[in-house]
Amino acid sequence: MRIFVSIFLILTSHNSLEAKTSEPIWSEYFSCKLDSGKTLEDLDIYKSNWNKFMDESDVTGYDAAILYPRYVSPSDEHDFIWVGHSSNSIQFGIGNDNWGGEEAKELRRSFPASCNESFSAQQFLIQSNYTLDEMNPTYPVSYRDCKLLSNKTLEDAYKVVLQSMTSSHSRGIKVSSRIIEIKYGTPAKLEPYDFILSFNSPTWEEWGRGTKDYDENILGSPGDNEVNKTFICENPRMYSGSIVRWYDFIKR
């Protein structure tokens, strides 16, 4: 199934950003609550059946992860978020054709949850310096809702976060980041924001190292000041991620 958090309003700077960064990937987000009587064990069974369906389909370049609320308030709005990524818009469309087809009817009916929020988005990978082999079965993912400051663009935001990430990587911190631009289905609570900034670490211990490094080496630095002159972020929250299906086009 194609289900599942980060975001961007459509900005006039999008074409400029896309021209100066790596090709964006398409993504979808579904925030879900387990149906009455269903448990995470039912979700595990569904994931197995979904992977079998995907193995037999003609969808290539689609991966998925499930995010479980870890440090989120309120923590009971959803039980999990399903995030799917496609390598491009064509594969994204093929996946939707397959999911809505007759062959997937029983699989659709077996999904053990109801999702009251969904949207599609494009993601711009800022930088990553770790591989799948280095990731824990559950790994930390954080999100922040961000607003551009006066006369600043999405490209400006990309540049200053890239500088910060490059600085962290030079000290051996393993972390990746993404800028996420919503395309369809913007939730009302996210309409005031220009984008969502996402950070991933391969392990929670590595997240701890990154947090310590930020406090000691980035906070208050010239690079940090440039970030603060470009955008402001609110509503920090963290999830525990778990990979459902993986493709190499995603370099987390």
Short mmCIF file of C-alpha atoms in Angstrom, two decimals:
data_model
loop_
_atom_site.label_atom_id
_atom_site.label_comp_id
_atom_site.label_asym_id
_atom_site.label_seq_id
_atom_site.Cartn_x
_atom_site.Cartn_y
_atom_site.Cartn_z
CA MET A 1 0.00 0.00 0.00
CA ARG A 2 0.99 3.55 -0.61
CA ILE A 3 0.75 5.33 2.61
CA PHE A 4 2.04 8.29 4.71
CA VAL A 5 5.60 13.78 7.88
CA SER A 6 7.22 16.93 6.45
CA ILE A 7 6.15 19.75 4.13
CA PHE A 8 6.46 22.75 1.82
CA LEU A 9 3.99 25.13 0.26
CA ILE A 10 4.45 25.61 -3.47
CA LEU A 11 7.04 28.37 -3.78
CA THR A 12 7.99 30.43 -6.79
CA SER A 13 11.61 29.57 -6.05
CA HIS A 14 10.99 25.86 -6.70
CA ASN A 15 12.23 25.80 -10.30
CA SER A 16 15.40 27.65 -9.31
CA LEU A 17 16.03 25.27 -6.42
CA GLU A 18 15.46 22.18 -8.56
CA ALA A 19 17.87 23.48 -11.17
CA LYS A 20 20.66 23.93 -8.61
CA THR A 21 20.25 20.79 -6.49
CA SER A 22 19.84 17.09 -7.05
CA GLU A 23 16.65 15.94 -8.74
CA PRO A 24 13.83 15.88 -6.16
CA ILE A 25 12.07 12.66 -5.28
CA TRP A 26 8.31 12.28 -4.84
CA SER A 27 6.87 11.27 -1.51
CA GLU A 28 3.56 10.60 0.19
CA TYR A 29 2.56 10.73 3.85
CA PHE A 30 -0.36 9.05 5.59
CA SER A 31 -1.07 9.61 9.30
CA CYS A 32 -3.02 6.62 10.60
CA LYS A 33 -4.83 5.15 13.60
CA LEU A 34 -5.19 1.40 14.05
CA ASP A 35 -8.75 0.17 13.59
CA SER A 36 -10.64 -1.19 16.60
CA GLY A 37 -9.24 -4.57 17.61
CA LYS A 38 -6.14 -4.21 15.42
CA THR A 39 -2.57 -4.11 16.75
CA LEU A 40 0.92 -3.43 15.45
CA GLU A 41 1.21 -7.18 14.85
CA ASP A 42 -1.55 -6.83 12.26
CA LEU A 43 0.45 -4.01 10.70
CA ASP A 44 3.51 -6.28 10.53
CA ILE A 45 1.46 -8.90 8.66
CA TYR A 46 0.21 -6.23 6.30
CA LYS A 47 3.78 -5.00 5.64
CA SER A 48 4.84 -8.52 4.67
CA ASN A 49 1.91 -8.91 2.27
CA TRP A 50 2.51 -5.43 0.83
CA ASN A 51 6.14 -6.29 0.10
CA LYS A 52 5.06 -9.46 -1.70
CA PHE A 53 2.65 -7.40 -3.78
CA MET A 54 5.41 -4.92 -4.60
CA ASP A 55 7.78 -7.73 -5.59
CA GLU A 56 5.24 -8.83 -8.20
CA SER A 57 4.42 -5.34 -9.50
CA ASP A 58 6.14 -3.19 -12.13
CA VAL A 59 6.81 -0.39 -9.64
CA THR A 60 10.53 0.33 -9.40
CA GLY A 61 12.19 2.98 -7.29
CA TYR A 62 9.59 3.11 -4.53
CA ASP A 63 10.54 2.67 -0.91
CA ALA A 64 8.62 3.04 2.34
CA ALA A 65 9.14 3.56 6.04
CA ILE A 66 6.87 3.70 9.05
CA LEU A 67 7.28 6.40 11.68
CA TYR A 68 6.10 5.78 15.23
CA PRO A 69 5.55 8.80 17.53
CA ARG A 70 8.39 9.13 20.02
CA TYR A 71 8.52 12.72 21.24
CA VAL A 72 5.30 14.18 19.86
CA SER A 73 2.56 16.12 21.65
CA PRO A 74 -0.21 15.23 21.69
CA SER A 75 1.06 11.68 21.20
CA ASP A 76 -2.30 10.05 20.44
CA GLU A 77 -3.27 11.85 17.22
CA HIS A 78 -2.03 8.88 15.20
CA ASP A 79 -0.47 5.49 15.87
CA PHE A 80 1.95 5.69 12.96
CA ILE A 81 2.81 7.51 9.77
CA TRP A 82 3.53 5.66 6.54
CA VAL A 83 6.00 7.51 4.30
CA GLY A 84 6.52 6.38 0.71
CA HIS A 85 9.15 7.68 -1.72
CA SER A 86 9.30 7.36 -5.51
CA SER A 87 12.32 8.08 -7.67
CA ASN A 88 10.30 10.31 -10.01
CA SER A 89 6.75 11.40 -10.86
CA ILE A 90 6.28 8.64 -13.47
CA GLN A 91 7.02 5.87 -10.97
CA PHE A 92 4.85 7.70 -8.47
CA GLY A 93 1.99 7.59 -10.97
CA ILE A 94 2.56 3.93 -11.85
CA GLY A 95 2.44 3.09 -8.16
CA ASN A 96 -0.90 4.81 -7.77
CA ASP A 97 -2.27 2.99 -10.84
CA ASN A 98 -1.19 -0.33 -9.36
CA TRP A 99 -2.53 0.47 -5.92
CA GLY A 100 -5.93 1.40 -7.29
CA GLY A 101 -6.12 -1.66 -9.56
CA GLU A 102 -8.04 -4.89 -9.19
CA GLU A 103 -4.92 -6.85 -8.22
CA ALA A 104 -4.50 -4.79 -5.04
CA LYS A 105 -8.15 -4.90 -3.94
CA GLU A 106 -7.72 -7.51 -1.20
CA LEU A 107 -4.54 -5.87 0.02
CA ARG A 108 -6.29 -2.50 0.27
CA ARG A 109 -9.09 -4.07 2.28
CA SER A 110 -6.63 -5.72 4.67
CA PHE A 111 -4.97 -2.49 5.76
CA PRO A 112 -5.50 -2.49 9.57
CA ALA A 113 -5.82 1.27 10.08
CA SER A 114 -7.64 4.41 8.98
CA CYS A 115 -5.70 7.47 7.84
CA ASN A 116 -7.27 10.89 8.37
CA GLU A 117 -4.41 12.93 6.91
CA SER A 118 -2.45 12.46 3.68
CA PHE A 119 -0.45 14.56 1.28
CA SER A 120 2.12 14.25 -1.49
CA ALA A 121 5.35 16.21 -1.62
CA GLN A 122 8.70 16.62 -3.27
CA GLN A 123 11.82 16.14 -1.18
CA PHE A 124 15.20 17.76 -1.74
CA LEU A 125 18.02 15.84 -0.11
CA ILE A 126 20.48 18.30 1.40
CA GLN A 127 23.24 15.90 2.36
CA SER A 128 23.85 12.44 3.83
CA ASN A 129 27.00 10.62 4.92
CA TYR A 130 25.87 7.17 6.04
CA THR A 131 24.55 3.98 4.46
CA LEU A 132 21.73 1.52 5.06
CA ASP A 133 24.14 -0.90 6.75
CA GLU A 134 24.80 1.69 9.46
CA MET A 135 21.14 2.19 10.35
CA ASN A 136 19.49 0.64 13.39
CA PRO A 137 16.20 -1.25 12.91
CA THR A 138 14.64 1.82 14.53
CA TYR A 139 16.23 5.18 13.88
CA PRO A 140 15.44 8.81 14.81
CA VAL A 141 13.65 11.21 12.46
CA SER A 142 12.85 14.79 13.42
CA TYR A 143 10.66 17.44 11.78
CA ARG A 144 10.29 21.20 12.15
CA ASP A 145 7.75 23.50 10.48
CA CYS A 146 9.59 26.46 8.98
CA LYS A 147 8.88 29.95 7.65
CA LEU A 148 11.16 31.87 5.32
CA LEU A 149 12.10 35.35 6.48
CA SER A 150 11.55 38.45 4.35
CA ASN A 151 13.02 38.26 0.83
CA LYS A 152 14.47 34.79 1.46
CA THR A 153 13.86 31.84 -0.85
CA LEU A 154 13.84 28.08 -0.68
CA GLU A 155 17.21 28.11 -2.40
CA ASP A 156 18.59 30.32 0.39
CA ALA A 157 17.33 27.84 2.97
CA TYR A 158 18.94 24.95 1.11
CA LYS A 159 22.31 26.73 1.00
CA VAL A 160 22.52 27.58 4.70
CA VAL A 161 21.41 24.12 5.85
CA LEU A 162 23.93 22.54 3.47
CA GLN A 163 26.69 24.65 5.04
CA SER A 164 25.65 23.51 8.51
CA MET A 165 25.48 19.86 7.45
CA THR A 166 28.90 20.05 5.79
CA SER A 167 30.32 21.46 9.01
CA SER A 168 28.84 18.60 11.07
CA HIS A 169 30.10 15.98 8.63
CA SER A 170 33.62 17.41 8.82
CA ARG A 171 33.61 16.50 12.53
CA GLY A 172 32.41 12.96 11.86
CA ILE A 173 28.73 13.45 12.74
CA LYS A 174 26.49 11.11 10.74
CA VAL A 175 23.30 12.94 9.82
CA SER A 176 21.17 13.66 6.77
CA SER A 177 18.61 16.35 6.06
CA ARG A 178 15.80 17.09 3.65
CA ILE A 179 13.67 20.00 2.59
CA ILE A 180 10.12 18.92 1.85
CA GLU A 181 7.77 20.78 -0.44
CA ILE A 182 4.13 19.82 -0.36
CA LYS A 183 2.32 19.41 -3.67
CA TYR A 184 -1.20 18.13 -2.89
CA GLY A 185 -3.26 17.85 0.27
CA THR A 186 -1.70 20.47 2.56
CA PRO A 187 -3.12 19.98 6.09
CA ALA A 188 -4.64 23.18 7.54
CA LYS A 189 -2.18 23.17 10.45
CA LEU A 190 0.72 23.39 8.00
CA GLU A 191 -0.64 26.13 5.77
CA PRO A 192 1.12 28.95 7.71
CA TYR A 193 4.53 27.42 6.94
CA ASP A 194 6.76 27.54 3.88
CA PHE A 195 8.43 24.17 4.38
CA ILE A 196 9.30 21.40 6.77
CA LEU A 197 12.90 20.58 7.58
CA SER A 198 13.70 16.94 8.33
CA PHE A 199 16.79 15.42 9.97
CA ASN A 200 17.67 11.72 10.16
CA SER A 201 20.42 9.91 12.06
CA PRO A 202 21.31 6.22 11.59
CA THR A 203 21.05 5.51 15.33
CA TRP A 204 19.76 7.26 18.44
CA GLU A 205 23.31 7.30 19.84
CA GLU A 206 24.45 9.16 16.72
CA TRP A 207 21.59 11.61 17.20
CA GLY A 208 22.95 12.23 20.70
CA ARG A 209 26.41 12.93 19.30
CA GLY A 210 24.92 15.30 16.75
CA THR A 211 22.98 17.16 19.43
CA LYS A 212 26.12 17.56 21.54
CA ASP A 213 28.05 18.73 18.48
CA TYR A 214 25.37 21.30 17.67
CA ASP A 215 25.48 22.74 21.18
CA GLU A 216 29.30 22.89 21.26
CA ASN A 217 30.22 23.81 17.68
CA ILE A 218 27.25 25.21 15.75
CA LEU A 219 24.99 27.12 18.13
CA GLY A 220 25.82 30.81 17.89
CA SER A 221 28.38 30.29 15.10
CA PRO A 222 28.41 32.46 11.95
CA GLY A 223 26.78 29.59 10.06
CA ASP A 224 24.03 29.31 12.67
CA ASN A 225 23.47 33.06 12.47
CA GLU A 226 23.00 32.75 8.70
CA VAL A 227 20.33 30.11 9.29
CA ASN A 228 18.56 32.40 11.75
CA LYS A 229 18.60 35.20 9.15
CA THR A 230 17.03 32.92 6.53
CA PHE A 231 14.19 31.03 8.22
CA ILE A 232 12.65 30.22 11.59
CA CYS A 233 11.22 26.86 12.65
CA GLU A 234 8.58 25.76 15.16
CA ASN A 235 6.96 22.58 16.46
CA PRO A 236 9.99 20.26 16.74
CA ARG A 237 8.96 16.62 17.03
CA MET A 238 10.63 13.23 16.78
CA TYR A 239 9.66 9.80 15.49
CA SER A 240 11.21 6.37 15.58
CA GLY A 241 11.53 5.18 11.99
CA SER A 242 11.44 1.63 10.64
CA ILE A 243 12.19 0.71 7.02
CA VAL A 244 9.54 -1.30 5.17
CA ARG A 245 11.17 -1.35 1.74
CA TRP A 246 14.41 0.17 0.51
CA TYR A 247 15.75 1.39 -2.83
CA ASP A 248 19.20 2.86 -3.42
CA PHE A 249 17.89 6.07 -4.99
CA ILE A 250 17.24 7.27 -1.44
CA LYS A 251 20.53 8.34 0.14
CA ARG A 252 19.47 9.09 3.71
#
